[in-house]
C-alpha positions as CSV (number, residue, x, y, z in Angstrom):
1,X,8.8,-41.1,-18.2
2,X,10.7,-41.2,-14.9
3,X,10.9,-38.5,-12.3
4,X,12.8,-38.1,-9.0
5,X,11.3,-35.8,-6.4
6,X,13.4,-34.6,-3.5
7,X,10.8,-34.4,-0.7
8,X,7.5,-35.5,-2.0
9,X,5.3,-35.7,1.1
10,X,4.6,-32.0,1.7
11,X,1.5,-30.0,0.9
12,X,2.6,-29.1,-2.6
13,X,4.7,-32.1,-3.5
14,X,2.2,-34.8,-2.4
15,X,-0.4,-33.4,-4.7
16,X,2.1,-33.3,-7.6
17,X,3.0,-37.0,-6.9
18,X,-0.6,-38.1,-7.0
19,X,-1.3,-36.3,-10.3
20,X,1.9,-37.4,-11.9
21,X,1.2,-41.0,-11.1
22,X,-2.3,-40.7,-12.6
23,X,-0.7,-39.4,-15.8
24,X,1.6,-42.4,-16.0
25,X,4.8,-41.1,-14.6
26,X,7.2,-43.5,-12.8
27,X,7.9,-41.6,-9.6
28,X,10.8,-42.0,-7.1
29,X,10.9,-40.0,-3.9
30,X,14.1,-39.2,-2.0
31,X,13.7,-38.1,1.6
32,X,14.5,-39.3,5.1
33,X,11.4,-41.5,5.3
34,X,9.9,-39.7,8.2
35,X,6.5,-39.7,6.5
36,X,6.8,-43.0,4.7
37,X,3.1,-43.7,5.5
38,X,2.2,-40.8,3.2
39,X,4.0,-42.4,0.2
40,X,1.8,-44.2,-2.3
41,X,2.4,-47.9,-2.7
42,X,3.4,-47.6,-6.3
43,X,6.2,-45.0,-5.6
44,X,9.8,-46.0,-5.0
45,X,11.2,-44.4,-1.8
46,X,14.9,-43.8,-1.4
47,X,15.5,-43.1,2.3
48,X,18.3,-40.6,2.1
49,X,19.1,-37.3,3.9
50,X,19.1,-35.0,0.9
51,X,21.6,-32.7,2.7
52,X,24.2,-35.6,2.6
53,X,25.7,-35.1,-0.8
54,X,27.6,-38.3,-0.8
55,X,24.6,-40.3,0.2
56,X,22.6,-38.7,-2.6
57,X,25.4,-39.4,-5.1
58,X,25.4,-43.1,-4.1
59,X,21.6,-43.3,-4.4
60,X,21.5,-42.0,-7.9
61,X,24.7,-43.7,-9.2
62,X,24.0,-45.2,-12.6
63,X,20.5,-43.7,-12.8
64,X,19.0,-41.0,-14.9
65,X,15.6,-39.3,-14.9
66,X,13.5,-37.3,-17.3
67,X,12.7,-34.9,-14.5
68,X,14.3,-34.2,-11.1
69,X,12.3,-31.8,-8.9
70,X,13.7,-30.4,-5.6
71,X,10.9,-29.4,-3.2
72,X,13.2,-29.0,-0.2
73,X,16.1,-26.8,-1.4
74,X,16.0,-23.5,0.5
75,X,19.6,-22.3,0.5
76,X,22.3,-21.4,-2.2
77,X,24.4,-24.3,-0.8
78,X,21.6,-26.7,-1.6
79,X,21.1,-25.3,-5.1
80,X,24.8,-25.6,-5.8
81,X,24.8,-29.2,-4.6
82,X,21.9,-30.0,-7.0
83,X,23.8,-28.5,-9.9
84,X,26.8,-30.6,-9.2
85,X,24.9,-33.8,-8.5
86,X,22.2,-33.7,-11.1
87,X,23.8,-31.9,-14.1
88,X,24.2,-35.2,-16.0
89,X,21.3,-37.0,-14.5
90,X,18.2,-35.4,-15.9
91,X,16.5,-33.8,-18.9
92,X,14.9,-31.2,-16.7
93,X,15.5,-30.0,-13.2
94,X,12.6,-28.2,-11.5
95,X,13.4,-25.8,-8.6
96,X,10.6,-24.8,-6.2
97,X,11.2,-21.2,-5.4
98,X,8.7,-18.8,-3.8
99,X,6.4,-16.0,-4.9
100,X,7.6,-14.2,-1.8
101,X,10.8,-13.5,-3.7
102,X,9.0,-10.8,-5.7
103,X,9.8,-7.2,-5.0
104,X,8.7,-5.8,-1.7
105,X,7.2,-3.2,-1.7
106,X,6.0,-3.7,-5.3
107,X,6.0,-1.0,-7.9
108,X,2.9,-2.4,-9.7
109,X,-0.2,-4.1,-8.3
110,X,0.0,-7.0,-10.7
111,X,2.8,-9.6,-10.4
112,X,4.3,-11.1,-13.5
113,X,7.4,-13.3,-13.9
114,X,9.5,-10.3,-14.9
115,X,8.6,-8.4,-11.7
116,X,11.9,-7.7,-10.0
117,X,13.1,-10.1,-7.2
118,X,13.9,-8.3,-4.0
119,X,12.8,-8.8,-0.4
120,X,14.7,-6.8,2.2
121,X,12.5,-8.2,5.0
122,X,12.8,-12.0,4.8
123,X,16.0,-14.1,4.7
124,X,14.0,-17.1,3.4
125,X,13.0,-15.1,0.3
126,X,16.5,-13.7,-0.2
127,X,17.9,-17.3,-0.1
128,X,15.4,-18.4,-2.8
129,X,16.5,-15.4,-4.9
130,X,20.1,-16.4,-4.6
131,X,19.2,-20.0,-5.5
132,X,17.4,-18.8,-8.6
133,X,20.5,-16.7,-9.6
134,X,22.8,-19.7,-9.3
135,X,20.5,-22.0,-11.2
136,X,20.0,-19.4,-14.0
137,X,23.7,-18.9,-14.3
138,X,24.1,-22.7,-14.6
139,X,21.5,-22.8,-17.3
140,X,23.3,-20.1,-19.3
141,X,26.9,-21.3,-18.8
142,X,26.5,-25.1,-18.3
143,X,23.3,-25.8,-20.2
144,X,21.8,-27.0,-16.9
145,X,18.1,-27.7,-17.8
146,X,16.4,-25.7,-15.1
147,X,12.8,-24.7,-14.7
148,X,12.0,-22.4,-11.8
149,X,8.5,-22.6,-10.3
150,X,7.2,-20.0,-7.8
151,X,4.3,-21.1,-5.7
152,X,2.3,-18.5,-3.7
153,X,0.2,-19.5,-0.7
154,X,-0.7,-23.1,-1.5
155,X,-2.7,-25.2,0.9
156,X,-4.3,-28.6,1.1
157,X,-6.7,-30.7,3.2
158,X,-4.6,-30.9,6.4
159,X,-4.2,-27.3,7.3
160,X,-6.4,-24.1,7.2
161,X,-4.6,-21.1,5.7
162,X,-4.8,-18.2,8.2
163,X,-3.2,-14.8,8.5
164,X,-1.0,-15.6,11.5
165,X,-0.4,-18.9,13.4
166,X,2.0,-20.5,15.9
167,X,4.6,-23.2,15.5
168,X,2.0,-26.0,15.7
169,X,-0.1,-24.8,12.7
170,X,-3.3,-23.1,12.2
171,X,-5.8,-25.1,14.2
172,X,-5.5,-22.9,17.3
173,X,-6.8,-20.0,15.2
174,X,-9.9,-22.1,14.3
175,X,-10.3,-23.0,18.0
176,X,-10.3,-19.3,18.9
177,X,-13.0,-18.7,16.3
178,X,-15.1,-21.6,17.7
179,X,-14.7,-20.3,21.2
180,X,-15.8,-16.8,20.2
181,X,-12.3,-15.3,20.9
182,X,-11.0,-12.7,18.5
183,X,-8.4,-13.6,15.9
184,X,-5.6,-11.3,14.8
185,X,-5.7,-10.0,11.2
186,X,-2.8,-7.9,10.1
187,X,-3.4,-4.3,8.9
188,X,-6.9,-3.4,8.1
189,X,-7.6,-6.8,6.5
190,X,-8.3,-5.2,3.2
191,X,-5.1,-6.1,1.4
192,X,-5.6,-8.7,-1.4
193,X,-4.2,-12.2,-1.2
194,X,-4.1,-15.3,-3.5
195,X,-4.7,-18.8,-2.2
196,X,-4.1,-21.8,-4.4
197,X,-5.4,-25.3,-3.6
198,X,-2.7,-27.9,-4.0
199,X,-4.4,-30.1,-6.6
200,X,-4.9,-27.0,-8.7
201,X,-1.2,-26.2,-8.4
202,X,-0.3,-29.7,-9.3
203,X,-2.1,-29.4,-12.7
204,X,0.2,-26.5,-13.6
205,X,3.3,-28.3,-12.2
206,X,2.7,-31.6,-14.0
207,X,2.1,-29.7,-17.2
208,X,5.6,-28.3,-16.9
209,X,7.2,-31.7,-16.3
210,X,9.0,-32.9,-19.4
211,X,7.9,-29.8,-21.2
212,X,10.8,-28.5,-23.4
213,X,9.2,-25.0,-23.6
214,X,9.7,-24.7,-19.9
215,X,13.5,-25.2,-19.9
216,X,15.2,-22.0,-18.8
217,X,12.0,-20.4,-17.7
218,X,10.7,-19.1,-14.4
219,X,6.9,-19.3,-13.9
220,X,4.5,-18.9,-11.0
221,X,1.5,-21.1,-10.5
222,X,-1.4,-19.6,-8.6
223,X,-5.2,-19.2,-8.6
224,X,-6.7,-16.2,-10.4
225,X,-8.9,-15.5,-7.4
226,X,-7.8,-12.6,-5.1
227,X,-9.5,-12.1,-1.7
228,X,-9.1,-9.6,1.1
229,X,-7.9,-11.2,4.4
230,X,-11.2,-10.2,6.0
231,X,-13.1,-12.2,3.4
232,X,-10.8,-15.1,3.6
233,X,-11.3,-15.3,7.4
234,X,-15.1,-15.0,6.9
235,X,-14.9,-18.0,4.5
236,X,-13.0,-20.0,7.2
237,X,-15.7,-19.0,9.7
238,X,-18.5,-20.2,7.4
239,X,-16.7,-23.5,6.9
240,X,-16.9,-24.1,10.7
241,X,-20.3,-22.5,11.2
242,X,-19.2,-19.4,13.1
243,X,-18.9,-15.7,12.5
244,X,-15.2,-14.8,13.3
245,X,-14.4,-11.7,15.4
246,X,-11.3,-9.7,14.1
247,X,-8.8,-7.5,15.8
248,X,-6.9,-5.5,13.2
249,X,-3.4,-4.8,14.3
250,X,-0.6,-3.3,12.2
251,X,2.1,-5.6,10.9
252,X,4.8,-3.4,12.5
253,X,3.1,-3.8,15.9
254,X,2.9,-7.5,15.5
255,X,6.5,-7.9,14.4
256,X,7.6,-6.0,17.5
257,X,6.0,-8.8,19.6
258,X,7.5,-11.6,17.4
259,X,10.5,-10.8,15.1
260,X,9.7,-13.8,12.9
261,X,6.7,-12.0,11.7
262,X,8.8,-9.3,10.0
263,X,9.5,-11.6,7.1
264,X,6.1,-13.4,7.0
265,X,4.1,-10.2,7.1
266,X,6.2,-7.2,5.9
267,X,8.0,-9.5,3.5
268,X,4.9,-11.3,2.3
269,X,1.3,-11.2,3.6
270,X,1.1,-7.5,4.4
271,X,1.2,-6.7,0.6
272,X,-1.6,-7.1,-1.8
273,X,-0.7,-9.7,-4.4
274,X,-2.6,-10.2,-7.7
275,X,-0.9,-12.6,-10.1
276,X,-0.9,-12.5,-13.9
277,X,-1.0,-16.2,-14.8
278,X,-0.8,-15.8,-18.6
279,X,2.6,-17.5,-18.7
280,X,1.7,-20.8,-17.1
281,X,-1.4,-20.8,-19.2
282,X,0.7,-20.4,-22.3
283,X,3.2,-23.1,-21.3
284,X,0.4,-25.4,-20.1
285,X,-2.6,-24.9,-22.4
286,X,-5.9,-25.5,-20.5
287,X,-4.4,-24.8,-17.1
288,X,-7.0,-23.3,-14.7
289,X,-7.3,-23.2,-11.0
290,X,-10.9,-24.4,-10.4
291,X,-11.2,-24.6,-6.6
292,X,-12.3,-21.3,-5.1
293,X,-11.2,-20.5,-1.6
294,X,-14.7,-20.9,-0.2
295,X,-14.8,-24.5,-1.5
296,X,-11.2,-25.2,-0.6
297,X,-11.6,-24.3,3.1
298,X,-14.9,-26.3,3.3
299,X,-12.9,-29.4,2.1
300,X,-10.2,-28.6,4.7
301,X,-12.7,-28.1,7.5
302,X,-14.5,-31.4,6.8
303,X,-11.2,-33.3,6.6
304,X,-9.7,-31.9,9.7
305,X,-12.8,-32.4,11.7
306,X,-12.8,-36.0,10.7
307,X,-9.0,-36.4,11.6
308,X,-8.3,-35.2,15.1
309,X,-4.6,-35.8,14.6
310,X,-4.6,-32.5,12.6
311,X,-6.2,-30.6,15.5
312,X,-3.0,-29.6,17.3
313,X,-3.6,-27.3,20.2
314,X,-1.1,-24.5,20.8
315,X,-1.7,-22.9,24.2
316,X,1.5,-20.9,23.9
317,X,0.3,-19.2,20.7
318,X,-3.2,-18.7,22.2
319,X,-1.6,-16.9,25.2
320,X,0.5,-14.8,22.8
321,X,-2.6,-13.7,20.9
322,X,-4.3,-12.7,24.1
323,X,-1.3,-10.7,25.3
324,X,-0.8,-8.9,22.0
325,X,-4.5,-8.0,21.8
326,X,-4.4,-6.8,25.4
327,X,-1.3,-4.6,24.7
328,X,-3.0,-3.2,21.6
329,X,-6.2,-2.2,23.4
330,X,-4.1,-0.9,26.3
331,X,-2.4,1.4,23.9
332,X,-5.7,2.6,22.5
333,X,-7.0,3.5,26.0
334,X,-3.8,5.4,26.7
335,X,-4.0,7.6,23.6
336,X,-4.0,11.4,24.0
337,X,-7.4,12.9,24.6
338,X,-6.8,15.6,22.0
339,X,-5.0,15.5,18.7
340,X,-2.2,17.7,17.5
341,X,-2.9,21.3,16.6
342,X,-3.8,21.6,12.9
343,X,-1.9,24.0,10.7
344,X,-3.5,27.1,9.2
């Protein structure tokens, strides 16, 4: 069985590559080759800019695959390109969407695949929704063999999942913990969140590869574990041997200091998410996410501490945290001394 992965070196896709190889798949990756050192020796690498349609067309000329999976399509234009390029090239096309596409705010605490798709806060999510709509229409009208996969917050060895981080990743948040500095947690930290370790995700994903029952379906793949953000941060602290200090700040306040957080928080992390995973378990019998968050972050902590190249300092983000926290406490000290008069 042959598969072509567009991307293939990211947190999610690299775990899928490793597991698919162990299951006997013949894997080809297509990407620009910027992370060629992360490509296993027994994987073919096509060094192509996936946004160059003609280059992609030349690279797959005369070839066909049992599965083509695109891990780096984010826009409707890219989804339309894939339909055109791969319609006659594969028995199954897998599109990596996002669980952030689900309705915000939600009308039910538990998320299933038939939960409406609507996110007024985040363009990233709206683009993923439009991609799904294009691909679903192609399945209905053109028999394009699509399977849509919606990951939630999936992480791996090289990065600690945290509530808020800067452009250089999450290590600066860990540094703040280690230095005894407060870290910012959105809201009251009591909303529920679901973290999925990438090797657990890969078990569900590889079970969908070449699975005829998955054609025309959309399915999310997540852990069954739900944690409050406070508990998640305490787990991170335990992994590094410290007790973290929190400052709880509303998502609206944070977005006022950084507009990019409007999508990432109000369009995603500020909402409690509890996933019903019965569909992936039905499509992939035996699927189960076995790595709890406490164990996952211990693995991450050990790996990152042994690999200084993943300890990227971010002084700009550190200063931003200090300024936001100072502004928050300044507002608290300036609050009125008496409350409004109560009604009779």
